[in-house]
Amino acid sequence: SFEGLTPSTTYYVRVKTICSTNSQSDWSEMVTFTTAGSETPVEEPVVITNIAMDITATSATLNGALLSLGNQPILARGFEWKVTNGGTYQIVYFDGIDPIFDYHLENLTPSTNYTFRAFATTAINTYYGNERHFNTLEQPAICEMPTNLAATDTANESITISWTDNAGATSWTVRHRKSGEDWISTTVTNNPYTLEKL
């Protein structure tokens, strides 16, 4: 047995007989063999999915990290995400090399639950972090401007005003002024509203 040979190397071997100090045979025919390679075990990267941040009605920032890079080059990293109920995973990529990475999603649906997970890809495999979820916020109501402002029941020291509310509001700010003077603002809860002692 030969010990201490070099991995992935071809060797040549031949043998001859020694009968005495003065008597030896010729060399035998030669044989060859190649030692096996010394393969390094694959160390897989460790990927985690962190919680989503900066969540609005239509956007969110996904977060992930590589706790360990492993010993294979990372070719790509990013996130898979989908609507939790009935959605199909879509892929977004992080453009960078930092072990901590993120991606800002936009054009999401308000009041919707989403699922996402971080990933990292090597030449051997794609490795995933744990799945996480987030809910987008409700779409805030659009506060539309009142229309059809009208003044009725005009008296010497008061006036009643009314308007059409297009947003279903429960309060309004009314302001009035005399020509050349500053505005006077009042928050009111009734429509129509009467301005007294003008």
Short mmCIF file of C-alpha atoms in Angstrom, two decimals:
data_model
loop_
_atom_site.label_atom_id
_atom_site.label_comp_id
_atom_site.label_asym_id
_atom_site.label_seq_id
_atom_site.Cartn_x
_atom_site.Cartn_y
_atom_site.Cartn_z
CA SER A 1 0.00 0.00 0.00
CA PHE A 2 1.32 3.42 -0.99
CA GLU A 3 0.46 6.24 1.46
CA GLY A 4 0.63 10.00 1.17
CA LEU A 5 -0.14 10.18 -2.55
CA THR A 6 -1.42 13.30 -4.28
CA PRO A 7 -5.16 13.42 -5.10
CA SER A 8 -6.22 13.45 -8.79
CA THR A 9 -2.76 12.31 -9.91
CA THR A 10 -1.66 9.55 -12.33
CA TYR A 11 1.09 7.19 -11.09
CA TYR A 12 3.16 4.52 -12.91
CA VAL A 13 4.20 1.27 -11.16
CA ARG A 14 6.52 -1.62 -12.02
CA VAL A 15 8.17 -4.37 -9.97
CA LYS A 16 11.32 -6.53 -10.14
CA THR A 17 12.48 -9.56 -8.14
CA ILE A 18 15.57 -9.50 -5.93
CA CYS A 19 16.93 -13.04 -5.41
CA SER A 20 20.26 -12.09 -3.82
CA THR A 21 22.65 -9.22 -3.77
CA ASN A 22 24.01 -10.24 -7.14
CA SER A 23 20.82 -11.60 -8.71
CA GLN A 24 17.82 -9.49 -9.76
CA SER A 25 15.17 -9.87 -12.43
CA ASP A 26 14.26 -7.39 -15.10
CA TRP A 27 11.46 -4.86 -14.42
CA SER A 28 7.94 -6.08 -14.96
CA GLU A 29 5.60 -4.45 -17.39
CA MET A 30 4.29 -1.08 -16.16
CA VAL A 31 0.78 -0.37 -14.89
CA THR A 32 -0.81 3.00 -14.14
CA PHE A 33 -3.47 4.25 -11.75
CA THR A 34 -4.98 7.63 -10.89
CA THR A 35 -5.81 8.64 -7.36
CA ALA A 36 -9.28 9.97 -6.57
CA GLY A 37 -9.92 13.70 -6.22
CA SER A 38 -10.27 15.36 -2.84
CA GLU A 39 -13.74 16.96 -3.06
CA THR A 40 -14.62 19.77 -0.67
CA PRO A 41 -18.02 19.18 0.98
CA VAL A 42 -20.65 21.69 -0.12
CA GLU A 43 -21.54 24.24 2.57
CA GLU A 44 -25.01 25.58 1.87
CA PRO A 45 -25.86 29.25 2.42
CA VAL A 46 -28.26 29.99 5.26
CA VAL A 47 -31.10 32.32 4.18
CA ILE A 48 -33.63 33.96 6.49
CA THR A 49 -36.69 36.06 5.71
CA ASN A 50 -37.15 39.12 7.91
CA ILE A 51 -40.42 40.98 8.49
CA ALA A 52 -41.78 43.39 5.88
CA MET A 53 -41.42 47.09 6.67
CA ASP A 54 -42.84 50.43 5.48
CA ILE A 55 -46.22 48.88 4.70
CA THR A 56 -48.84 51.13 3.10
CA ALA A 57 -52.08 50.45 1.23
CA THR A 58 -50.19 49.78 -2.01
CA SER A 59 -46.53 49.11 -1.11
CA ALA A 60 -44.18 47.27 1.28
CA THR A 61 -40.45 46.65 1.69
CA LEU A 62 -39.40 42.97 1.84
CA ASN A 63 -36.33 42.11 3.93
CA GLY A 64 -33.97 39.14 4.00
CA ALA A 65 -30.45 38.17 5.02
CA LEU A 66 -27.73 35.59 4.47
CA LEU A 67 -26.62 34.34 7.87
CA SER A 68 -23.96 32.25 6.14
CA LEU A 69 -22.63 32.53 2.58
CA GLY A 70 -21.57 28.87 2.37
CA ASN A 71 -18.64 27.95 0.14
CA GLN A 72 -20.32 28.32 -3.26
CA PRO A 73 -20.56 31.68 -5.09
CA ILE A 74 -23.97 33.35 -4.67
CA LEU A 75 -25.24 33.98 -8.21
CA ALA A 76 -28.52 35.74 -7.33
CA ARG A 77 -30.61 36.74 -4.34
CA GLY A 78 -34.03 38.24 -3.90
CA PHE A 79 -37.59 37.37 -2.97
CA GLU A 80 -40.55 35.31 -4.10
CA TRP A 81 -43.91 36.93 -3.26
CA LYS A 82 -47.59 36.34 -3.95
CA VAL A 83 -51.11 37.05 -2.80
CA THR A 84 -51.58 34.52 0.00
CA ASN A 85 -54.92 33.16 -1.18
CA GLY A 86 -54.68 31.80 -4.70
CA GLY A 87 -51.65 33.79 -5.81
CA THR A 88 -48.68 32.56 -7.86
CA TYR A 89 -45.14 33.34 -6.73
CA GLN A 90 -43.43 36.19 -8.56
CA ILE A 91 -39.67 36.78 -8.34
CA VAL A 92 -37.84 40.05 -7.68
CA TYR A 93 -34.05 40.31 -7.49
CA PHE A 94 -31.82 42.32 -5.18
CA ASP A 95 -29.15 44.21 -7.10
CA GLY A 96 -26.21 44.11 -4.72
CA ILE A 97 -23.80 41.93 -2.76
CA ASP A 98 -24.64 42.81 0.85
CA PRO A 99 -25.61 39.87 3.08
CA ILE A 100 -28.61 41.95 4.23
CA PHE A 101 -30.93 42.74 1.32
CA ASP A 102 -34.37 44.20 0.60
CA TYR A 103 -36.82 45.04 -2.19
CA HIS A 104 -39.56 47.69 -2.27
CA LEU A 105 -42.81 46.37 -3.82
CA GLU A 106 -45.32 48.79 -5.29
CA ASN A 107 -48.75 48.65 -6.94
CA LEU A 108 -50.10 46.21 -4.34
CA THR A 109 -53.80 45.80 -3.57
CA PRO A 110 -55.10 47.52 -0.41
CA SER A 111 -56.38 45.38 2.50
CA THR A 112 -54.74 42.22 1.11
CA ASN A 113 -52.61 39.49 2.74
CA TYR A 114 -49.31 38.67 1.00
CA THR A 115 -46.78 35.86 1.46
CA PHE A 116 -43.06 36.20 0.71
CA ARG A 117 -39.73 34.45 1.28
CA ALA A 118 -36.10 35.36 0.65
CA PHE A 119 -33.86 33.19 -1.54
CA ALA A 120 -30.25 32.81 -2.64
CA THR A 121 -29.12 30.88 -5.72
CA THR A 122 -25.78 29.11 -6.32
CA ALA A 123 -24.68 26.98 -9.28
CA ILE A 124 -25.91 23.93 -7.34
CA ASN A 125 -29.30 24.93 -5.93
CA THR A 126 -31.66 27.69 -4.77
CA TYR A 127 -32.02 28.05 -1.00
CA TYR A 128 -35.04 29.66 0.69
CA GLY A 129 -35.76 31.41 3.94
CA ASN A 130 -38.92 30.90 5.93
CA GLU A 131 -42.24 32.24 4.64
CA ARG A 132 -43.62 35.43 6.16
CA HIS A 133 -46.83 37.39 5.68
CA PHE A 134 -48.00 40.99 5.76
CA ASN A 135 -51.28 42.84 5.23
CA THR A 136 -51.48 46.00 3.19
CA LEU A 137 -53.39 48.84 4.81
CA GLU A 138 -56.85 50.07 3.87
CA GLN A 139 -56.97 52.59 1.09
CA PRO A 140 -57.61 55.95 2.78
CA ALA A 141 -60.81 57.66 1.69
CA ILE A 142 -60.33 60.43 -0.82
CA CYS A 143 -61.42 63.67 0.79
CA GLU A 144 -63.24 65.40 -2.03
CA MET A 145 -64.04 69.08 -2.13
CA PRO A 146 -67.65 70.08 -1.33
CA THR A 147 -69.61 71.41 -4.30
CA ASN A 148 -72.74 73.46 -4.96
CA LEU A 149 -72.04 76.00 -2.22
CA ALA A 150 -75.07 78.26 -1.83
CA ALA A 151 -76.20 81.08 0.48
CA THR A 152 -79.87 81.32 1.52
CA ASP A 153 -81.94 82.99 4.24
CA THR A 154 -79.85 86.11 4.11
CA ALA A 155 -80.53 88.46 7.01
CA ASN A 156 -78.88 91.64 8.19
CA GLU A 157 -76.60 89.89 10.69
CA SER A 158 -76.62 86.21 9.56
CA ILE A 159 -76.54 83.99 6.53
CA THR A 160 -77.29 80.29 6.02
CA ILE A 161 -75.00 78.36 3.70
CA SER A 162 -75.35 74.83 2.35
CA TRP A 163 -73.26 72.57 0.11
CA THR A 164 -73.10 69.09 -1.40
CA ASP A 165 -70.67 66.74 0.31
CA ASN A 166 -69.11 64.19 -2.04
CA ALA A 167 -67.14 62.18 0.54
CA GLY A 168 -69.63 61.36 3.29
CA ALA A 169 -67.83 63.53 5.82
CA THR A 170 -69.18 64.24 9.31
CA SER A 171 -67.53 67.63 9.79
CA TRP A 172 -66.37 70.56 7.72
CA THR A 173 -64.33 73.71 8.11
CA VAL A 174 -66.20 76.85 7.14
CA ARG A 175 -64.39 80.14 6.80
CA HIS A 176 -65.56 83.62 5.97
CA ARG A 177 -64.19 87.15 5.92
CA LYS A 178 -65.07 90.71 5.11
CA SER A 179 -63.42 92.22 2.09
CA GLY A 180 -59.83 93.10 2.89
CA GLU A 181 -59.81 91.30 6.25
CA ASP A 182 -58.39 87.90 7.41
CA TRP A 183 -60.26 84.63 7.16
CA ILE A 184 -62.21 83.38 10.19
CA SER A 185 -62.39 79.54 10.31
CA THR A 186 -64.96 77.42 12.17
CA THR A 187 -65.31 73.62 12.31
CA VAL A 188 -68.97 72.61 11.98
CA THR A 189 -70.90 69.33 12.04
CA ASN A 190 -74.16 70.43 10.40
CA ASN A 191 -75.06 71.21 6.80
CA PRO A 192 -76.63 73.72 6.19
CA TYR A 193 -74.89 76.04 8.62
CA THR A 194 -75.86 79.54 9.73
CA LEU A 195 -73.22 82.22 10.24
CA GLU A 196 -74.47 84.61 12.94
CA LYS A 197 -73.72 88.28 13.67
CA LEU A 198 -71.87 89.08 10.52
#
